mmCIF file of C-alpha atoms and ligand atoms in Angstrom:
data_model
loop_
_atom_site.group_PDB
_atom_site.id
_atom_site.type_symbol
_atom_site.label_atom_id
_atom_site.label_comp_id
_atom_site.label_asym_id
_atom_site.label_seq_id
_atom_site.Cartn_x
_atom_site.Cartn_y
_atom_site.Cartn_z
ATOM 1 C CA MET A 20 -21.374 -4.787 4.398
ATOM 2 C CA ALA A 21 -19.647 -1.674 3.544
ATOM 3 C CA LEU A 22 -21.277 0.987 1.364
ATOM 4 C CA ASN A 23 -19.627 0.873 -2.241
ATOM 5 C CA PRO A 24 -16.516 -1.093 -1.270
ATOM 6 C CA VAL A 25 -13.527 -0.583 -3.365
ATOM 7 C CA LEU A 26 -12.597 -4.175 -2.863
ATOM 8 C CA CYS A 27 -14.773 -7.203 -2.280
ATOM 9 C CA LEU A 28 -13.361 -10.747 -2.325
ATOM 10 C CA SER A 29 -15.903 -13.438 -1.776
ATOM 11 C CA ALA A 30 -14.756 -17.167 -0.809
ATOM 12 C CA VAL A 31 -11.585 -16.811 -3.054
ATOM 13 C CA ASP A 32 -9.355 -19.750 -3.764
ATOM 14 C CA PHE A 33 -6.151 -19.269 -5.683
ATOM 15 C CA ALA A 34 -3.274 -21.486 -6.666
ATOM 16 C CA TYR A 35 -0.314 -21.283 -9.118
ATOM 17 C CA PRO A 36 0.255 -24.757 -10.785
ATOM 18 C CA ALA A 37 2.201 -26.290 -8.002
ATOM 19 C CA THR A 38 1.401 -23.717 -5.125
ATOM 20 C CA PRO A 39 -1.867 -23.188 -3.374
ATOM 21 C CA VAL A 40 -1.910 -19.604 -2.115
ATOM 22 C CA LEU A 41 -5.434 -18.472 -0.952
ATOM 23 C CA GLN A 42 -8.204 -20.747 0.333
ATOM 24 C CA ASP A 43 -11.607 -19.367 0.931
ATOM 25 C CA VAL A 44 -10.512 -15.761 1.478
ATOM 26 C CA SER A 45 -13.290 -13.164 1.885
ATOM 27 C CA LEU A 46 -12.706 -9.440 2.742
ATOM 28 C CA GLU A 47 -14.054 -6.074 2.070
ATOM 29 C CA ILE A 48 -12.325 -2.554 1.892
ATOM 30 C CA ALA A 49 -14.570 0.347 2.115
ATOM 31 C CA ALA A 50 -14.139 3.809 0.334
ATOM 32 C CA SER A 51 -11.403 5.883 1.999
ATOM 33 C CA GLU A 52 -10.204 3.020 4.344
ATOM 34 C CA GLY A 53 -6.425 2.756 4.782
ATOM 35 C CA VAL A 54 -5.569 -0.880 5.110
ATOM 36 C CA ALA A 55 -2.133 -2.728 5.640
ATOM 37 C CA LEU A 56 -1.810 -6.301 4.307
ATOM 38 C CA LEU A 57 0.861 -7.916 6.434
ATOM 39 C CA GLY A 58 2.323 -11.441 6.536
ATOM 40 C CA PRO A 59 5.253 -13.559 6.072
ATOM 41 C CA ASN A 60 7.344 -13.830 2.802
ATOM 42 C CA GLY A 61 5.564 -15.959 0.343
ATOM 43 C CA ALA A 62 2.136 -15.700 2.100
ATOM 44 C CA GLY A 63 0.411 -14.563 -0.969
ATOM 45 C CA LYS A 64 0.237 -10.838 -0.318
ATOM 46 C CA THR A 65 1.288 -9.771 -3.876
ATOM 47 C CA THR A 66 -1.017 -12.531 -5.281
ATOM 48 C CA LEU A 67 -4.060 -11.024 -3.554
ATOM 49 C CA THR A 68 -3.195 -7.582 -5.003
ATOM 50 C CA ARG A 69 -2.735 -9.109 -8.498
ATOM 51 C CA LEU A 70 -6.242 -10.718 -8.091
ATOM 52 C CA ALA A 71 -7.656 -7.285 -7.125
ATOM 53 C CA MET A 72 -6.153 -5.679 -10.160
ATOM 54 C CA ALA A 73 -7.391 -8.446 -12.541
ATOM 55 C CA MET A 74 -3.903 -9.543 -13.397
ATOM 56 C CA LEU A 75 -4.834 -12.980 -12.062
ATOM 57 C CA GLN A 76 -8.303 -14.619 -11.851
ATOM 58 C CA PRO A 77 -9.393 -16.859 -8.784
ATOM 59 C CA LEU A 78 -9.856 -20.420 -9.316
ATOM 60 C CA ARG A 79 -13.132 -20.220 -7.086
ATOM 61 C CA GLY A 80 -15.001 -17.292 -5.723
ATOM 62 C CA THR A 81 -15.388 -13.668 -6.972
ATOM 63 C CA VAL A 82 -13.311 -10.504 -6.942
ATOM 64 C CA GLU A 83 -14.850 -7.002 -7.320
ATOM 65 C CA THR A 84 -12.671 -4.083 -7.603
ATOM 66 C CA VAL A 85 -14.297 -0.487 -7.505
ATOM 67 C CA GLY A 86 -17.561 -2.283 -8.097
ATOM 68 C CA ARG A 87 -16.490 -4.033 -11.232
ATOM 69 C CA PRO A 88 -16.285 -7.863 -11.187
ATOM 70 C CA THR A 89 -12.803 -8.728 -12.364
ATOM 71 C CA ALA A 90 -13.903 -11.873 -14.262
ATOM 72 C CA GLU A 91 -13.120 -11.496 -17.859
ATOM 73 C CA ARG A 92 -11.687 -7.907 -17.161
ATOM 74 C CA ALA A 93 -7.955 -6.931 -17.762
ATOM 75 C CA PRO A 94 -5.818 -4.481 -15.690
ATOM 76 C CA GLU A 95 -6.549 -1.705 -17.930
ATOM 77 C CA ASP A 96 -10.356 -1.897 -17.574
ATOM 78 C CA LEU A 97 -9.553 -0.774 -14.006
ATOM 79 C CA ALA A 98 -6.820 1.740 -14.733
ATOM 80 C CA ASP A 99 -9.139 4.849 -14.670
ATOM 81 C CA ARG A 100 -10.068 4.342 -11.025
ATOM 82 C CA VAL A 101 -7.280 2.039 -9.478
ATOM 83 C CA GLY A 102 -3.590 2.963 -9.018
ATOM 84 C CA TYR A 103 -1.136 -0.029 -8.708
ATOM 85 C CA LEU A 104 2.387 0.079 -7.421
ATOM 86 C CA PHE A 105 4.338 -3.035 -8.173
ATOM 87 C CA GLN A 106 6.518 -4.823 -5.530
ATOM 88 C CA ASN A 107 9.335 -4.199 -8.159
ATOM 89 C CA PRO A 108 8.327 -0.937 -9.646
ATOM 90 C CA GLU A 109 11.222 -1.249 -12.231
ATOM 91 C CA ALA A 110 8.673 -3.727 -13.945
ATOM 92 C CA GLN A 111 6.262 -0.856 -14.566
ATOM 93 C CA LEU A 112 8.604 1.611 -16.094
ATOM 94 C CA VAL A 113 8.643 1.746 -19.915
ATOM 95 C CA GLU A 114 9.136 5.216 -20.932
ATOM 96 C CA ARG A 115 12.193 7.350 -21.686
ATOM 97 C CA THR A 116 11.559 10.509 -19.376
ATOM 98 C CA VAL A 117 9.850 10.571 -16.090
ATOM 99 C CA GLN A 118 7.201 13.076 -17.656
ATOM 100 C CA ALA A 119 6.279 10.357 -20.387
ATOM 101 C CA GLU A 120 6.359 7.657 -17.817
ATOM 102 C CA VAL A 121 3.892 9.389 -15.405
ATOM 103 C CA SER A 122 1.555 10.486 -18.292
ATOM 104 C CA PHE A 123 1.488 7.007 -19.772
ATOM 105 C CA GLY A 124 -1.785 5.784 -18.109
ATOM 106 C CA PRO A 125 -3.826 9.029 -19.042
ATOM 107 C CA ARG A 126 -2.514 8.857 -22.495
ATOM 108 C CA HIS A 127 -3.737 5.269 -22.841
ATOM 109 C CA LEU A 128 -7.173 6.300 -21.314
ATOM 110 C CA GLY A 129 -7.467 9.014 -23.990
ATOM 111 C CA TRP A 130 -7.536 12.014 -21.809
ATOM 112 C CA PRO A 131 -7.386 15.364 -23.640
ATOM 113 C CA ALA A 132 -3.756 16.820 -23.848
ATOM 114 C CA ALA A 133 -4.477 19.667 -21.399
ATOM 115 C CA ARG A 134 -5.764 17.432 -18.852
ATOM 116 C CA ILE A 135 -2.903 14.933 -19.263
ATOM 117 C CA ASP A 136 -0.572 17.919 -18.749
ATOM 118 C CA SER A 137 -2.058 19.337 -15.644
ATOM 119 C CA ALA A 138 -2.535 15.993 -13.941
ATOM 120 C CA THR A 139 1.060 15.064 -14.758
ATOM 121 C CA ARG A 140 2.382 18.347 -13.516
ATOM 122 C CA GLU A 141 0.498 18.156 -10.246
ATOM 123 C CA VAL A 142 1.590 14.701 -9.328
ATOM 124 C CA LEU A 143 5.203 15.411 -10.214
ATOM 125 C CA ALA A 144 4.944 18.388 -7.791
ATOM 126 C CA GLU A 145 3.280 16.284 -5.227
ATOM 127 C CA LEU A 146 6.214 13.870 -5.136
ATOM 128 C CA ASP A 147 8.964 16.407 -5.481
ATOM 129 C CA LEU A 148 9.906 15.209 -8.961
ATOM 130 C CA THR A 149 9.243 18.302 -10.966
ATOM 131 C CA SER A 150 13.035 18.916 -11.587
ATOM 132 C CA ALA A 151 13.267 15.267 -12.870
ATOM 133 C CA ALA A 152 10.643 15.559 -15.510
ATOM 134 C CA SER A 153 12.930 15.322 -18.437
ATOM 135 C CA THR A 154 15.197 12.748 -16.924
ATOM 136 C CA HIS A 155 15.312 9.170 -17.838
ATOM 137 C CA PRO A 156 13.765 7.177 -14.958
ATOM 138 C CA TYR A 157 16.793 4.845 -15.058
ATOM 139 C CA ASP A 158 19.187 7.830 -14.567
ATOM 140 C CA LEU A 159 17.401 8.434 -11.189
ATOM 141 C CA PRO A 160 18.691 6.888 -7.865
ATOM 142 C CA ALA A 161 16.525 3.762 -7.142
ATOM 143 C CA ALA A 162 14.502 5.533 -4.393
ATOM 144 C CA ARG A 163 13.448 8.398 -6.604
ATOM 145 C CA ARG A 164 12.682 5.898 -9.381
ATOM 146 C CA ARG A 165 10.176 4.273 -7.127
ATOM 147 C CA LEU A 166 8.690 7.598 -6.500
ATOM 148 C CA VAL A 167 8.207 7.841 -10.233
ATOM 149 C CA ALA A 168 6.237 4.482 -10.266
ATOM 150 C CA LEU A 169 4.133 5.807 -7.301
ATOM 151 C CA ALA A 170 3.532 9.012 -9.302
ATOM 152 C CA SER A 171 2.277 6.844 -12.345
ATOM 153 C CA ALA A 172 -0.149 5.005 -9.912
ATOM 154 C CA LEU A 173 -1.439 8.377 -8.577
ATOM 155 C CA VAL A 174 -1.788 10.447 -11.856
ATOM 156 C CA VAL A 175 -5.442 9.311 -12.599
ATOM 157 C CA ASP A 176 -6.566 10.503 -8.927
ATOM 158 C CA PRO A 177 -7.642 6.962 -8.195
ATOM 159 C CA ALA A 178 -10.379 5.907 -5.815
ATOM 160 C CA PHE A 179 -8.412 2.930 -4.838
ATOM 161 C CA LEU A 180 -4.719 2.779 -4.446
ATOM 162 C CA ILE A 181 -2.949 -0.584 -4.214
ATOM 163 C CA LEU A 182 0.674 -0.279 -3.113
ATOM 164 C CA ASP A 183 2.887 -3.495 -2.849
ATOM 165 C CA GLU A 184 5.781 -2.626 -0.471
ATOM 166 C CA PRO A 185 5.724 1.181 -0.934
ATOM 167 C CA THR A 186 8.574 2.007 1.358
ATOM 168 C CA ALA A 187 10.877 -0.823 0.524
ATOM 169 C CA GLY A 188 14.459 0.361 -0.295
ATOM 170 C CA LEU A 189 13.632 3.998 0.222
ATOM 171 C CA ASP A 190 15.870 6.518 1.922
ATOM 172 C CA ARG A 191 14.495 8.635 4.725
ATOM 173 C CA VAL A 192 13.387 11.535 2.563
ATOM 174 C CA ALA A 193 11.633 9.485 -0.029
ATOM 175 C CA ARG A 194 10.146 7.292 2.839
ATOM 176 C CA GLN A 195 8.772 10.644 4.332
ATOM 177 C CA THR A 196 7.377 11.590 0.951
ATOM 178 C CA VAL A 197 5.537 8.300 0.554
ATOM 179 C CA CYS A 198 4.091 8.642 4.107
ATOM 180 C CA ARG A 199 2.862 12.237 3.419
ATOM 181 C CA VAL A 200 1.309 11.357 0.045
ATOM 182 C CA VAL A 201 -0.516 8.222 1.338
ATOM 183 C CA ARG A 202 -1.964 10.263 4.181
ATOM 184 C CA GLU A 203 -3.014 13.071 1.980
ATOM 185 C CA ARG A 204 -4.706 10.721 -0.547
ATOM 186 C CA LEU A 205 -6.645 8.941 2.271
ATOM 187 C CA ALA A 206 -7.737 12.352 3.658
ATOM 188 C CA ARG A 207 -9.034 13.213 -0.005
ATOM 189 C CA GLY A 208 -11.229 9.898 0.180
ATOM 190 C CA CYS A 209 -8.920 7.533 -1.606
ATOM 191 C CA ALA A 210 -8.908 3.991 -0.281
ATOM 192 C CA VAL A 211 -5.515 2.358 0.099
ATOM 193 C CA LEU A 212 -4.267 -1.198 0.490
ATOM 194 C CA ALA A 213 -0.604 -1.502 1.150
ATOM 195 C CA VAL A 214 1.217 -4.527 1.330
ATOM 196 C CA SER A 215 4.110 -4.001 3.675
ATOM 197 C CA HIS A 216 6.776 -5.457 5.994
ATOM 198 C CA ASP A 217 7.371 -1.937 7.249
ATOM 199 C CA VAL A 218 5.184 -2.081 10.359
ATOM 200 C CA ASP A 219 6.416 1.382 11.427
ATOM 201 C CA PHE A 220 4.963 3.016 8.071
ATOM 202 C CA ALA A 221 1.817 0.920 8.318
ATOM 203 C CA ILE A 222 0.987 1.967 11.900
ATOM 204 C CA GLU A 223 1.744 5.690 11.262
ATOM 205 C CA VAL A 224 -0.190 5.994 8.226
ATOM 206 C CA LEU A 225 -2.966 3.279 7.966
ATOM 207 C CA ASP A 226 -5.917 2.245 10.343
ATOM 208 C CA ARG A 227 -6.720 -1.223 9.775
ATOM 209 C CA ALA A 228 -4.550 -4.282 9.230
ATOM 210 C CA LEU A 229 -5.060 -7.675 7.680
ATOM 211 C CA ILE A 230 -2.675 -10.491 8.175
ATOM 212 C CA LEU A 231 -2.442 -13.226 5.660
ATOM 213 C CA GLN A 232 -0.933 -16.489 6.703
ATOM 214 C CA ASP A 233 -1.330 -20.059 5.838
ATOM 215 C CA ARG A 234 -3.587 -19.180 2.912
ATOM 216 C CA ARG A 235 -6.167 -17.196 5.000
ATOM 217 C CA ILE A 236 -6.722 -13.900 6.573
ATOM 218 C CA VAL A 237 -5.920 -14.784 10.151
ATOM 219 C CA ARG A 238 -6.241 -11.322 11.670
ATOM 220 C CA ASP A 239 -8.472 -8.203 10.583
ATOM 221 C CA GLY A 240 -8.826 -5.293 12.692
ATOM 222 C CA GLU A 241 -7.623 -1.874 14.008
ATOM 223 C CA ILE A 242 -3.858 -1.906 13.089
ATOM 224 C CA ALA A 243 -2.382 -1.285 16.546
ATOM 225 C CA GLN A 244 -4.593 -3.829 18.254
ATOM 226 C CA VAL A 245 -3.748 -6.401 15.430
ATOM 227 C CA LEU A 246 -0.066 -5.919 16.119
ATOM 228 C CA VAL A 247 -0.595 -6.296 19.795
ATOM 229 C CA ASP A 248 -2.564 -9.599 19.376
ATOM 230 C CA SER A 249 -0.089 -10.947 16.748
ATOM 231 C CA VAL A 250 3.114 -10.953 18.548
ATOM 232 C CA GLU A 251 3.151 -14.668 18.587
ATOM 233 C CA LEU A 252 2.986 -14.635 14.724
ATOM 234 C CA GLY A 253 6.549 -13.284 14.691
ATOM 235 C CA LEU A 254 5.683 -9.857 13.093
ATOM 236 C CA PRO A 255 8.188 -7.265 13.968
ATOM 237 C CA LEU A 256 7.064 -4.766 16.373
ATOM 238 C CA PRO A 257 6.864 -0.959 15.471
ATOM 239 C CA ALA A 258 9.720 1.226 16.906
ATOM 240 C CA PRO A 259 7.582 3.058 19.334
ATOM 241 C CA ALA A 260 6.220 -0.350 20.647
ATOM 242 C CA LEU A 261 9.936 -1.469 21.316
ATOM 243 C CA LEU A 262 10.426 1.907 23.233
ATOM 244 C CA ALA A 263 7.201 1.646 25.174
ATOM 245 C CA GLN A 264 8.275 -1.977 26.202
ATOM 246 C CA ARG A 265 11.824 -0.962 27.118
ATOM 247 C CA ILE A 266 10.952 2.034 29.355
ATOM 248 C CA PRO A 267 8.377 0.423 30.198
ATOM 249 C CA LEU A 268 5.115 2.577 29.456
ATOM 250 C CA ALA A 269 1.719 1.356 29.466
ATOM 251 C CA SER A 270 0.939 2.900 26.152
ATOM 252 C CA VAL A 271 -1.790 0.714 24.428
ATOM 253 C CA SER A 272 -1.645 2.264 21.014
ATOM 254 C CA TRP A 273 1.917 1.941 19.830
ATOM 255 C CA ARG A 274 1.576 4.935 17.682
ATOM 256 C CA ALA A 275 4.501 7.408 17.914
ATOM 257 C CA GLU A 276 2.444 10.386 19.189
ATOM 258 C CA ASP A 277 0.743 8.248 21.828
ATOM 259 C CA VAL A 278 3.912 6.874 23.021
ATOM 260 C CA ALA A 279 5.498 10.327 23.000
ATOM 261 C CA ARG A 280 2.538 11.591 25.023
ATOM 262 C CA ALA A 281 2.931 8.702 27.676
ATOM 263 C CA LEU A 282 6.680 9.457 27.844
ATOM 264 C CA ALA A 283 6.026 13.205 28.512
ATOM 265 C CA GLU A 284 3.376 12.347 31.206
ATOM 266 C CA ARG A 285 5.786 10.081 32.825
ATOM 267 C CA CYS A 286 8.573 12.806 32.839
ATOM 268 C CA ARG A 287 5.978 15.510 34.174
ATOM 269 C CA SER A 288 4.868 13.104 36.887
ATOM 270 C CA SER A 289 8.499 12.944 37.856
ATOM 271 C CA GLY A 290 8.615 9.198 37.550
ATOM 272 C CA PRO A 291 11.893 7.287 37.577
ATOM 273 C CA PRO A 292 14.403 8.943 35.176
ATOM 274 C CA VAL A 293 14.830 7.051 31.894
ATOM 275 C CA SER A 294 18.157 5.516 31.641
HETATM 276 N N1 ATP B 9 4.221 -16.541 -10.977
HETATM 277 C C1 ATP B 9 4.248 -17.471 -9.951
HETATM 278 N N2 ATP B 9 4.370 -18.744 -10.446
HETATM 279 C C2 ATP B 9 4.346 -19.779 -9.423
HETATM 280 N N3 ATP B 9 4.501 -19.623 -8.052
HETATM 281 C C3 ATP B 9 4.304 -18.211 -7.699
HETATM 282 C C4 ATP B 9 4.367 -17.127 -8.626
HETATM 283 N N4 ATP B 9 4.320 -16.066 -8.128
HETATM 284 C C5 ATP B 9 4.437 -16.246 -6.811
HETATM 285 N N5 ATP B 9 4.455 -17.709 -6.527
HETATM 286 C C6 ATP B 9 4.491 -18.383 -5.432
HETATM 287 O O1 ATP B 9 3.137 -18.226 -4.675
HETATM 288 C C7 ATP B 9 3.461 -17.963 -3.149
HETATM 289 C C8 ATP B 9 2.886 -16.479 -2.955
HETATM 290 O O2 ATP B 9 3.680 -15.598 -3.441
HETATM 291 P P1 ATP B 9 3.541 -13.992 -3.219
HETATM 292 O O3 ATP B 9 4.475 -13.378 -4.072
HETATM 293 O O4 ATP B 9 2.092 -13.557 -3.622
HETATM 294 O O5 ATP B 9 3.829 -13.865 -1.712
HETATM 295 P P2 ATP B 9 4.091 -12.542 -0.829
HETATM 296 O O6 ATP B 9 3.348 -12.639 0.530
HETATM 297 O O7 ATP B 9 3.911 -11.273 -1.723
HETATM 298 O O8 ATP B 9 5.595 -12.685 -0.566
HETATM 299 P P3 ATP B 9 6.764 -11.428 -0.402
HETATM 300 O O9 ATP B 9 6.560 -10.937 1.066
HETATM 301 O O10 ATP B 9 8.028 -12.277 -0.349
HETATM 302 O O11 ATP B 9 6.759 -10.406 -1.299
HETATM 303 C C9 ATP B 9 4.929 -18.147 -2.869
HETATM 304 O O12 ATP B 9 5.165 -19.446 -2.540
HETATM 305 C C10 ATP B 9 5.613 -17.868 -4.235
HETATM 306 O O13 ATP B 9 6.763 -18.603 -4.514
HETATM 307 MG MG1 MG B 10 5.007 -9.859 -2.359
#
């Protein structure tokens, strides 16, 4: 058992009225862990994050988030310690300026004005959104609008960050911003659970992967190993893995820097030229 886990699901069953989604799912995420939740469309990844955020309640079993049982709790009872990015971030944007949007959580938590101000300013700077503070979120391009939603999830300096498809629809610059920010938050001790179809993002930023399929967690382990072991499940391979296979390189990790190192060694040892 992890010490002070940020998320603990025990024997959870969940179904929508006509759709069984989770069956006997148990898992733990420890403080400062970076975890990818992967799996096919409709597997129940978003549903699992909604259970973690007390937006849904299990039919059977228990969910504890940041040490708080979610039974009879609402999302706002977790908002001081958990940041949540919706799969469709537009669903969470309600204010008329970026500044008001990002400070929404702290204002509703009753923070003093000076603390709200400084936290909002800091997170806008962290996400390169300072110049957009007075802009209406809907006047921003979609990629930057998603960063606004991410800023709203980050502003309380959460102990646990739940991100549902954080890189979907982002351009290269916004995607790099998300990668940097997630890395920095992990380094500061924030745990991250990121639902993602973007295995390149997941393998570059996160350490552990869970695969949800057929209502169960079917894989759980070190992310590169999980991806190697799960080829038959039809998940896309990360770009460095495709490169390593194509050359071919016997790189075990599939992280970009390891593949680059293996490629450099191959060149240095004057192996066959890469065509
Ligand atoms: N509010 C709802 N009412 C009824 N069924 C739902 C509801 N939300 C999701 N479902 C169904 O539950 C199953 C799991 O959905 P969920 O959105 O959790 O999957 P997902 O893994 O996040 O999928 P995706 O990768 O497409 O985002 C799907 O069959 C979906 O159609
Ligand atoms: Mg989803």
